[in-house]
C-alpha cells in the first residue's frame, strides 16, 4: 500500500510530513535550545557568585540575560510543547496524522533559522557593538533608540518564530476539530488535547500582537516613525502595554499544556479517573480568558491611575481561582487512590507542589502597593522561575518519561531517572528559593554587581544552578539510552493505567502510521 512508504536517511528528516518525526525534531531542537539557554544561565550565575565584576562587562551580562530569557521562552519551552502536541494529539484523538502535514514540516524548519539569527548576534565580527542587551521584554527606548545593530536580527528572528507558532497552532485546531475519531465528542477528549486547543487559540490571538510590537520597533529604528519616542509624539509606555498584552497570555501558553500533562499522569499513577473533568476544562478556558485582562500588572510602576491599578490588582487575583480549582482537582484525584511513585508521577507531584509555590508568590506580586517594592527585584525572578522551571520544564520532562516507552517501545532506566528527579528537585530549590530572600531585601535583577550583604544567597543560587544544569545531562543520557534499547521492551499498556486512546489502541512502539482506520470511541 502506498502509505506504508517509509523514507530513510536525511530525506526522512528534511521532507517528513509524519507527525511523529516532526514531534521528535521539535523535542530535540527544544532540548538543544534548553542546553544553550542553560549555558547562558550558568554564565550569569558564575558572574553573580561573588560581588564585583569578574567575567563579563555589564553590557555582555545584559546580553546574556536577554538571550537566556528569549531562548528559554521561545526556543526551549514552546517548541517542546509543540513537539508533544505533534506526537500525542493525533494518537489521543484517533487521527492518522496532523491535518496539515506539509505546513507542519515548514513550521518546524523555520525555527532553526530563527534561532540562528538570534545567536549570530553573539558573533563580535558581525556585531562589534554586541548582542541585544535590553532584557527579554525589549522595552523601548532601550531596544529602539539605544539597541545595538544586532537588534534587527533579533526582530527578524522573532517574526519567524511567531510565524512558526501561528502555523503550529492552526494545525492543532484544524486537526482537533476535524479529525477526531467517531464517537469522540468534545467532552470526551483527553485533557492534554483540551489544554492544547485552548493554548492554540491563545497563540493565534497574541502572536500577531508581538509581530505588531516588533514591526513598530523596526519602523522606529529605520523608517522615521516615532511610535515609542515621546519627542515625536509617541509613548514609550505604549510599548509596554502592547508587549504585555502579548506577554501575559504568553506565560499561560507556557503552562497550560503542562496542566494537561499532569492531568494524564496523576490519574494513571493514582489508579483513579481524573476528578472533575468538566471543571478542569472550564478552569483551563477561564484561565485563558482572564489572561487577556491582566496584562498591566507587569506595569504597576509606570504611574497608571489608581483605578487602573485597582482593576489590574483584583483581576490578577481572580486568576488564582481557576488555578486553585485545578490544583484541588489533582489533589482530589490522588485522594484515596492507590498511588505508586514512578518517575513521571514524581515529576508531576513536584510540578503541582512547586507550581503552587510560584503561584502564591504571584498573588503577592499582584498586590499593587507591595509590587512597588518587589518590582524588578530577584523576588520576581524567583516567582517566574518557580512557575516556569517546575511548571513548564518539569511538566515536559514528566511527559517525556511518561510517553517515552510508548514512543520507543523500550523502558528507560528507572533508577537513573529517579536520581535525575532528586537531583533536579533539590537543585531547583537551592537555585531559586534563596532569590525570594535576596529580592525581598532589595537585590535588583539584571545587574551584574551587588552589595556584599547578598553574597550568601547568590552563592547558594549559583551552586544550585550548576547542579541543576549538569543533572539535565543525565536526562539526555537516559533518553538516548532508552531509544537505543533501554531496560528491555515496554508492554503495550505501559503503566497499566486508565489511559486515553493512545494506550488502549496502539502497540509499543507506536507504529509510523498510527491508525489504518479510525478507532471507535465508546
Coordinates of C-alpha atoms in Angstrom, one line a residue:
X1 CA 0.0 0.0 0.0
X2 CA 1.3 3.5 -0.9
X3 CA 1.0 5.0 2.5
X4 CA 3.4 2.4 4.0
X5 CA 6.3 4.2 2.3
X6 CA 8.8 5.0 5.0
X7 CA 11.7 7.3 3.8
X8 CA 15.1 6.8 5.4
X9 CA 18.3 8.8 6.0
X10 CA 18.5 12.6 5.7
X11 CA 15.5 12.8 3.4
X12 CA 13.3 11.3 6.1
X13 CA 14.0 14.2 8.4
X14 CA 14.2 17.1 5.9
X15 CA 11.0 16.3 4.0
X16 CA 9.0 14.4 6.5
X17 CA 5.3 15.1 6.9
X18 CA 4.8 12.4 9.6
X19 CA 3.7 13.9 12.9
X20 CA 5.9 11.6 15.0
X21 CA 9.1 12.5 13.1
X22 CA 8.2 16.2 13.3
X23 CA 7.4 15.9 17.0
X24 CA 10.8 14.2 17.6
X25 CA 12.6 17.0 15.8
X26 CA 10.7 19.7 17.8
X27 CA 11.7 17.9 21.1
X28 CA 15.3 17.5 20.2
X29 CA 15.5 21.1 18.9
X30 CA 14.0 22.3 22.2
X31 CA 16.4 20.3 24.2
X32 CA 19.4 21.7 22.3
X33 CA 18.0 25.2 22.9
X34 CA 17.4 24.3 26.6
X35 CA 21.1 23.5 26.9
X36 CA 22.2 26.7 25.1
X37 CA 19.9 28.8 27.2
X38 CA 21.1 26.9 30.3
X39 CA 24.7 27.6 29.5
X40 CA 23.9 31.3 29.4
X41 CA 22.2 31.0 32.8
X42 CA 25.3 29.3 34.1
X43 CA 27.3 32.3 32.7
X44 CA 25.0 34.6 34.6
X45 CA 25.3 32.6 37.9
X46 CA 29.1 32.4 37.5
X47 CA 29.3 36.2 37.4
X48 CA 26.9 36.5 40.4
X49 CA 28.8 34.1 42.6
X50 CA 30.6 37.0 44.2
X51 CA 30.1 40.8 44.2
X52 CA 32.2 42.8 41.8
X53 CA 32.7 42.2 38.1
X54 CA 34.7 39.0 37.4
X55 CA 33.9 37.6 34.0
X56 CA 31.6 39.9 32.0
X57 CA 31.3 43.6 31.5
X58 CA 27.8 44.9 32.2
X59 CA 26.9 45.0 28.5
X60 CA 27.8 41.4 27.9
X61 CA 26.0 40.4 31.1
X62 CA 22.8 42.1 29.9
X63 CA 23.1 40.4 26.6
X64 CA 23.3 37.0 28.4
X65 CA 20.2 37.7 30.5
X66 CA 18.3 38.9 27.3
X67 CA 19.3 35.9 25.2
X68 CA 18.8 33.5 28.1
X69 CA 15.2 34.6 28.5
X70 CA 14.4 34.7 24.8
X71 CA 15.9 31.3 24.1
X72 CA 14.3 29.6 27.1
X73 CA 10.8 31.0 26.3
X74 CA 10.7 30.8 22.6
X75 CA 13.4 28.1 21.9
X76 CA 13.0 25.6 24.8
X77 CA 9.5 25.7 26.3
X78 CA 7.3 26.5 23.3
X79 CA 8.9 24.1 20.8
X80 CA 8.9 21.3 23.5
X81 CA 5.1 21.7 23.9
X82 CA 4.6 21.8 20.1
X83 CA 6.7 18.6 19.8
X84 CA 4.5 16.9 22.4
X85 CA 1.4 18.1 20.6
X86 CA 2.6 16.6 17.4
X87 CA 3.4 13.3 18.9
X88 CA 0.4 12.9 21.1
X89 CA -2.7 14.8 19.7
X90 CA -3.2 12.5 16.6
X91 CA -2.7 9.4 18.8
X92 CA -5.0 10.7 21.5
X93 CA -7.9 11.6 19.2
X94 CA -7.5 8.7 16.9
X95 CA -6.4 10.7 13.8
X96 CA -4.0 9.3 11.2
X97 CA -1.8 12.4 11.3
X98 CA -1.9 16.2 11.8
X99 CA -4.4 17.9 9.4
X100 CA -1.8 20.0 7.6
X101 CA 1.3 17.8 7.4
X102 CA 3.3 19.9 4.9
X103 CA 2.7 23.1 6.9
X104 CA 3.8 21.1 9.9
X105 CA 7.2 20.4 8.3
X106 CA 7.5 24.0 7.3
X107 CA 6.6 25.4 10.8
X108 CA 9.4 23.3 12.3
X109 CA 12.1 24.1 9.8
X110 CA 11.6 27.9 10.2
X111 CA 12.8 27.6 13.8
X112 CA 16.5 26.6 13.4
X113 CA 16.8 29.7 11.1
X114 CA 15.1 32.0 13.5
X115 CA 17.4 31.0 16.4
X116 CA 20.5 31.0 14.2
X117 CA 19.7 34.7 13.5
X118 CA 19.3 35.3 17.2
X119 CA 22.6 33.5 18.1
X120 CA 24.5 35.2 15.3
X121 CA 24.1 38.4 17.2
X122 CA 26.7 37.0 19.6
X123 CA 29.4 36.9 16.9
X124 CA 31.6 40.0 17.5
X125 CA 32.9 40.1 13.9
X126 CA 29.4 40.6 12.7
X127 CA 28.2 42.9 15.5
X128 CA 31.1 44.8 17.2
X129 CA 28.6 46.6 19.4
X130 CA 27.3 43.3 20.9
X131 CA 24.2 41.2 21.1
X132 CA 20.7 42.5 22.1
X133 CA 21.2 43.8 25.7
X134 CA 17.8 45.2 26.7
X135 CA 16.2 42.3 28.6
X136 CA 13.9 39.7 27.1
X137 CA 11.0 42.2 27.3
X138 CA 12.9 44.5 24.9
X139 CA 11.3 47.7 26.3
X140 CA 11.5 50.8 24.1
X141 CA 13.5 53.1 24.0
X142 CA 16.3 50.7 25.1
X143 CA 15.6 48.5 22.1
X144 CA 14.6 51.2 19.6
X145 CA 16.8 54.2 20.2
X146 CA 19.7 52.6 22.0
X147 CA 19.5 49.0 20.7
X148 CA 22.7 47.7 19.1
X149 CA 22.8 46.9 15.3
X150 CA 22.1 43.2 16.1
X151 CA 18.5 44.2 17.2
X152 CA 17.4 43.9 13.6
X153 CA 18.5 40.2 13.5
X154 CA 16.5 39.8 16.8
X155 CA 13.4 41.4 15.2
X156 CA 13.6 39.2 12.2
X157 CA 14.1 36.1 14.4
X158 CA 11.1 37.0 16.5
X159 CA 9.0 37.4 13.3
X160 CA 10.0 33.9 12.0
X161 CA 9.4 32.3 15.4
X162 CA 5.9 33.9 15.6
X163 CA 5.0 32.6 12.1
X164 CA 6.1 29.1 13.2
X165 CA 4.0 29.3 16.3
X166 CA 0.9 30.5 14.5
X167 CA 1.2 27.7 11.9
X168 CA 1.6 25.1 14.7
X169 CA -1.5 26.5 16.4
X170 CA -3.6 26.5 13.3
X171 CA -2.6 22.9 12.7
X172 CA -3.6 21.8 16.2
X173 CA -7.0 23.5 15.9
X174 CA -7.8 22.1 12.5
X175 CA -6.7 18.6 13.5
X176 CA -8.7 18.5 16.7
X177 CA -11.9 19.9 15.2
X178 CA -11.9 17.9 12.0
X179 CA -10.1 14.6 12.7
X180 CA -11.4 13.2 15.9
X181 CA -12.3 9.5 15.9
X182 CA -16.1 8.8 15.5
X183 CA -17.7 9.0 18.9
X184 CA -15.2 11.3 20.4
X185 CA -17.2 14.3 21.5
X186 CA -15.5 17.4 22.8
X187 CA -16.2 16.4 26.4
X188 CA -14.6 13.0 25.8
X189 CA -11.3 14.5 24.6
X190 CA -8.2 13.8 26.7
X191 CA -7.1 16.7 28.9
X192 CA -3.9 17.2 27.1
X193 CA -5.8 17.8 23.9
X194 CA -8.1 20.3 25.6
X195 CA -5.3 22.3 27.1
X196 CA -3.5 22.4 23.7
X197 CA -6.6 23.5 21.8
X198 CA -7.0 26.4 24.3
X199 CA -3.3 27.2 24.1
X200 CA -3.6 27.2 20.3
X201 CA -6.3 29.8 20.4
X202 CA -4.2 31.9 22.7
X203 CA -1.3 31.7 20.3
X204 CA -3.3 32.8 17.3
X205 CA -4.6 35.7 19.3
X206 CA -1.4 37.0 20.8
X207 CA 1.4 36.2 18.3
X208 CA 0.2 38.9 15.9
X209 CA 0.4 41.4 18.8
X210 CA 4.0 40.6 19.2
X211 CA 4.6 40.9 15.5
X212 CA 3.0 44.4 15.7
X213 CA 5.3 45.4 18.5
X214 CA 8.5 44.3 16.7
X215 CA 7.3 45.8 13.4
X216 CA 6.8 49.2 15.2
X217 CA 10.2 48.8 16.7
X218 CA 11.7 48.2 13.2
X219 CA 10.0 51.3 11.8
X220 CA 11.0 53.4 14.8
X221 CA 14.6 52.3 14.3
X222 CA 14.9 52.7 10.5
X223 CA 11.9 54.4 8.9
X224 CA 11.5 57.6 10.9
X225 CA 8.3 56.7 12.8
X226 CA 8.0 57.6 16.5
X227 CA 5.5 55.1 18.0
X228 CA 7.6 54.8 21.1
X229 CA 9.5 58.1 21.1
X230 CA 7.9 60.9 23.1
X231 CA 9.9 63.6 21.2
X232 CA 7.9 62.6 18.1
X233 CA 4.6 62.3 19.8
X234 CA 4.9 58.7 20.7
X235 CA 4.8 57.0 24.1
X236 CA 7.4 54.5 25.4
X237 CA 4.8 53.2 27.9
X238 CA 2.6 52.2 25.0
X239 CA 5.3 49.7 24.1
X240 CA 4.9 48.1 27.5
X241 CA 1.1 47.9 27.0
X242 CA 1.5 46.2 23.6
X243 CA 4.3 43.9 24.8
X244 CA 2.4 42.7 27.9
X245 CA -0.9 42.3 26.0
X246 CA 1.1 39.6 24.2
X247 CA 3.4 38.7 27.1
X248 CA 0.8 37.8 29.8
X249 CA -1.2 35.3 27.7
X250 CA 2.2 34.0 26.6
X251 CA 3.0 33.0 30.2
X252 CA -0.1 30.9 30.2
X253 CA 0.8 29.4 26.7
X254 CA 3.9 28.2 28.5
X255 CA 2.0 26.4 31.3
X256 CA -1.4 25.2 30.0
X257 CA 0.0 22.1 28.1
X258 CA 1.8 21.2 31.3
X259 CA -1.6 21.3 33.1
X260 CA -2.8 18.8 30.5
X261 CA 0.2 16.5 31.1
X262 CA -0.3 16.5 34.9
X263 CA -4.0 15.6 34.3
X264 CA -2.9 12.4 32.5
X265 CA -0.1 11.3 34.8
X266 CA -1.7 11.9 38.2
X267 CA -4.9 9.7 37.4
X268 CA -2.7 7.0 35.9
X269 CA -0.5 6.6 39.0
X270 CA -3.4 7.1 41.4
X271 CA -5.3 4.3 39.6
X272 CA -8.4 6.6 39.6
X273 CA -10.1 8.7 36.9
X274 CA -9.4 12.4 36.9
X275 CA -11.6 14.2 39.5
X276 CA -13.8 16.9 38.0
X277 CA -13.0 16.6 34.3
X278 CA -15.6 19.2 33.2
X279 CA -14.4 21.7 35.9
X280 CA -10.8 21.1 34.6
X281 CA -11.9 22.1 31.1
X282 CA -13.8 25.2 32.3
X283 CA -10.9 26.2 34.6
X284 CA -8.4 26.0 31.8
X285 CA -10.7 28.1 29.5
X286 CA -11.2 30.7 32.2
X287 CA -7.5 31.0 32.9
X288 CA -7.0 31.6 29.1
X289 CA -9.8 34.2 29.0
X290 CA -8.6 36.0 32.1
X291 CA -5.1 36.1 30.9
X292 CA -6.1 38.8 28.4
X293 CA -7.5 41.1 31.2
X294 CA -4.5 41.4 33.5
X295 CA -1.5 42.5 31.3
X296 CA -0.8 45.8 33.1
X297 CA 0.1 44.0 36.4
X298 CA 3.6 44.0 34.9
X299 CA 3.5 47.8 34.9
X300 CA 2.4 48.9 38.3
X301 CA 5.3 51.3 38.5
X302 CA 4.6 53.3 35.3
X303 CA 2.3 55.7 37.0
X304 CA -1.1 54.5 35.9
X305 CA -4.2 55.9 37.6
X306 CA -5.2 54.3 41.0
X307 CA -8.4 53.0 39.4
X308 CA -6.3 51.2 36.8
X309 CA -4.0 49.7 39.5
X310 CA -7.0 48.6 41.5
X311 CA -8.6 46.9 38.5
X312 CA -5.5 45.0 37.4
X313 CA -4.8 44.0 41.0
X314 CA -8.2 42.4 41.5
X315 CA -8.4 40.9 38.0
X316 CA -5.0 39.3 38.7
X317 CA -6.1 37.8 42.0
X318 CA -9.2 36.3 40.3
X319 CA -6.9 34.2 38.1
X320 CA -5.8 32.3 41.3
X321 CA -9.4 30.9 41.5
X322 CA -9.5 28.6 38.4
X323 CA -5.8 27.7 39.0
X324 CA -6.8 26.7 42.6
X325 CA -9.6 24.6 41.1
X326 CA -7.1 22.7 39.0
X327 CA -4.8 22.1 42.0
X328 CA -7.8 21.0 44.1
X329 CA -8.8 18.5 41.3
X330 CA -5.3 17.0 41.1
X331 CA -5.2 16.5 44.9
X332 CA -8.7 15.1 44.9
X333 CA -7.7 12.7 42.1
X334 CA -4.9 11.4 44.4
X335 CA -7.1 11.3 47.5
X336 CA -7.6 7.6 48.5
X337 CA -6.1 6.4 45.2
X338 CA -3.6 3.6 45.3
X339 CA -0.6 5.8 44.4
X340 CA 2.7 4.5 43.1
X341 CA 5.7 6.8 42.6
X342 CA 7.2 6.0 39.3
X343 CA 9.4 8.8 37.8
X344 CA 6.6 10.5 35.7
X345 CA 4.5 10.7 38.9
X346 CA 7.4 12.2 40.9
X347 CA 7.8 14.9 38.3
X348 CA 4.1 15.6 38.2
X349 CA 3.9 15.9 42.0
X350 CA 6.9 18.2 42.1
X351 CA 5.1 20.2 39.4
X352 CA 2.0 20.6 41.4
X353 CA 3.7 21.5 44.7
X354 CA 6.3 23.9 43.3
X355 CA 4.0 25.4 40.8
X356 CA 1.7 26.2 43.7
X357 CA 4.5 27.9 45.5
X358 CA 5.2 30.0 42.4
X359 CA 1.5 30.8 42.2
X360 CA 1.5 32.0 45.8
X361 CA 4.4 34.4 45.2
X362 CA 2.4 35.6 42.1
X363 CA -0.6 36.5 44.3
X364 CA 1.9 38.5 46.4
X365 CA 3.1 40.3 43.3
X366 CA -0.4 41.1 42.3
X367 CA -0.8 43.5 45.2
X368 CA -0.1 46.9 43.8
X369 CA 1.5 48.6 46.9
X370 CA 3.6 45.5 47.6
X371 CA 4.6 45.1 44.0
X372 CA 6.1 48.6 44.0
X373 CA 8.7 47.2 46.5
X374 CA 9.2 43.9 44.7
X375 CA 9.3 45.3 41.2
X376 CA 12.5 44.4 39.3
X377 CA 14.0 42.6 42.2
X378 CA 15.1 39.0 42.5
X379 CA 11.7 38.2 44.1
X380 CA 10.1 38.5 40.7
X381 CA 12.9 36.3 39.2
X382 CA 12.2 33.7 41.9
X383 CA 8.4 33.9 41.2
X384 CA 8.5 33.2 37.5
X385 CA 11.3 30.6 37.7
X386 CA 9.2 28.6 40.2
X387 CA 6.3 28.8 37.7
X388 CA 8.4 28.0 34.6
X389 CA 11.0 25.6 35.7
X390 CA 9.0 23.2 37.9
X391 CA 5.9 24.2 35.8
X392 CA 6.7 24.1 32.1
X393 CA 10.0 22.2 32.3
X394 CA 9.1 19.6 34.9
X395 CA 5.9 19.2 33.0
X396 CA 7.7 18.4 29.8
X397 CA 10.2 16.1 31.5
X398 CA 7.3 14.2 33.1
X399 CA 5.6 13.9 29.7
X400 CA 8.8 12.5 28.2
X401 CA 9.2 9.9 30.9
X402 CA 5.5 9.0 30.7
X403 CA 5.3 8.5 26.9
X404 CA 8.8 7.6 26.1
X405 CA 8.1 3.8 26.4
X406 CA 5.1 4.2 24.1
X407 CA 7.2 6.2 21.6
X408 CA 10.3 3.9 21.6
X409 CA 8.9 0.6 22.7
X410 CA 11.7 0.4 25.3
X411 CA 11.6 1.0 29.1
X412 CA 14.0 3.7 30.4
X413 CA 16.3 3.1 33.4
X414 CA 14.1 3.7 36.4
X415 CA 16.9 4.0 38.9
X416 CA 18.8 6.6 36.9
X417 CA 15.6 8.5 36.2
X418 CA 14.8 8.7 39.9
X419 CA 18.3 10.0 40.6
X420 CA 17.6 12.6 37.9
X421 CA 14.4 13.6 39.6
X422 CA 16.0 14.0 43.1
X423 CA 19.0 16.0 41.7
X424 CA 16.6 18.2 39.7
X425 CA 14.1 18.9 42.6
X426 CA 16.8 19.6 45.2
X427 CA 18.9 21.8 42.9
X428 CA 15.8 23.7 41.6
X429 CA 15.0 24.7 45.1
X430 CA 18.7 25.6 46.0
X431 CA 18.8 27.8 42.9
X432 CA 15.6 29.7 43.1
X433 CA 14.4 29.6 46.7
X434 CA 17.1 32.0 48.1
X435 CA 16.2 34.5 45.3
X436 CA 13.0 35.2 47.3
X437 CA 15.1 36.5 50.2
X438 CA 17.6 38.5 48.2
X439 CA 14.7 40.0 46.3
X440 CA 12.8 41.0 49.5
X441 CA 16.0 42.5 50.8
X442 CA 16.1 44.7 47.7
X443 CA 18.6 43.0 45.3
X444 CA 17.9 44.2 41.7
X445 CA 17.6 41.9 38.8
X446 CA 19.6 42.3 35.5
X447 CA 22.5 43.8 37.3
X448 CA 25.9 42.1 37.3
X449 CA 27.2 43.6 40.6
X450 CA 25.6 43.7 44.0
X451 CA 26.0 44.6 47.7
X452 CA 28.1 42.3 49.9
X453 CA 25.0 41.5 52.0
X454 CA 23.6 39.4 49.2
X455 CA 26.7 37.2 48.7
X456 CA 25.5 34.2 50.7
X457 CA 22.1 33.9 48.9
X458 CA 23.9 34.3 45.5
X459 CA 26.4 31.7 46.2
X460 CA 23.7 29.2 47.1
X461 CA 21.8 30.0 43.9
X462 CA 24.9 29.6 41.8
X463 CA 25.8 26.2 43.3
X464 CA 22.2 25.1 42.8
X465 CA 22.3 26.3 39.2
X466 CA 25.4 24.2 38.3
X467 CA 23.8 21.2 39.9
X468 CA 20.6 21.8 38.1
X469 CA 22.3 22.3 34.7
X470 CA 24.5 19.3 34.9
X471 CA 21.8 16.9 36.1
X472 CA 19.9 17.6 32.9
X473 CA 22.8 15.9 31.0
X474 CA 21.8 12.7 32.9
X475 CA 18.3 13.2 31.5
X476 CA 19.8 13.3 28.0
X477 CA 21.7 10.1 28.7
X478 CA 18.6 8.3 30.0
X479 CA 16.6 9.3 26.9
X480 CA 19.3 8.3 24.4
X481 CA 19.9 5.0 26.3
X482 CA 16.1 4.3 26.2
X483 CA 16.0 5.0 22.4
X484 CA 18.9 2.5 21.9
X485 CA 17.2 -0.3 23.8
X486 CA 17.0 0.8 27.4
X487 CA 15.9 -1.8 30.0
X488 CA 14.1 -4.1 27.6
X489 CA 10.8 -4.0 25.8
X490 CA 7.8 -2.0 27.0
X491 CA 4.4 -3.6 27.1
X492 CA 1.5 -2.2 25.0
X493 CA -0.2 -1.0 28.2
X494 CA 2.9 0.6 29.6
X495 CA 1.8 1.9 33.0
X496 CA -1.3 -0.4 33.5
X497 CA -3.2 2.9 33.9
X498 CA -6.7 4.0 32.8
X499 CA -5.3 6.0 29.9
X500 CA -6.7 7.6 26.9
X501 CA -6.8 6.2 23.3
X502 CA -3.1 6.0 22.8
X503 CA -2.7 3.3 25.4
X504 CA -5.7 1.2 24.6
X505 CA -5.4 1.1 20.8
X506 CA -1.7 1.3 20.0
X507 CA 1.2 -1.1 20.4
X508 CA 4.6 0.0 21.8
X509 CA 6.4 1.3 19.9
X510 CA 3.7 3.4 18.2
X511 CA 3.8 2.5 14.5
X512 CA 4.9 5.0 11.9
X513 CA 1.3 5.4 10.8
X514 CA -0.8 5.2 14.0
X515 CA -4.3 4.3 12.6
X516 CA -5.2 2.4 9.5
X517 CA -8.8 3.2 10.2
X518 CA -10.1 5.5 13.0
X519 CA -10.9 3.7 16.2
X520 CA -14.5 3.8 17.6
X521 CA -14.8 5.8 20.9
X522 CA -17.3 4.2 23.3

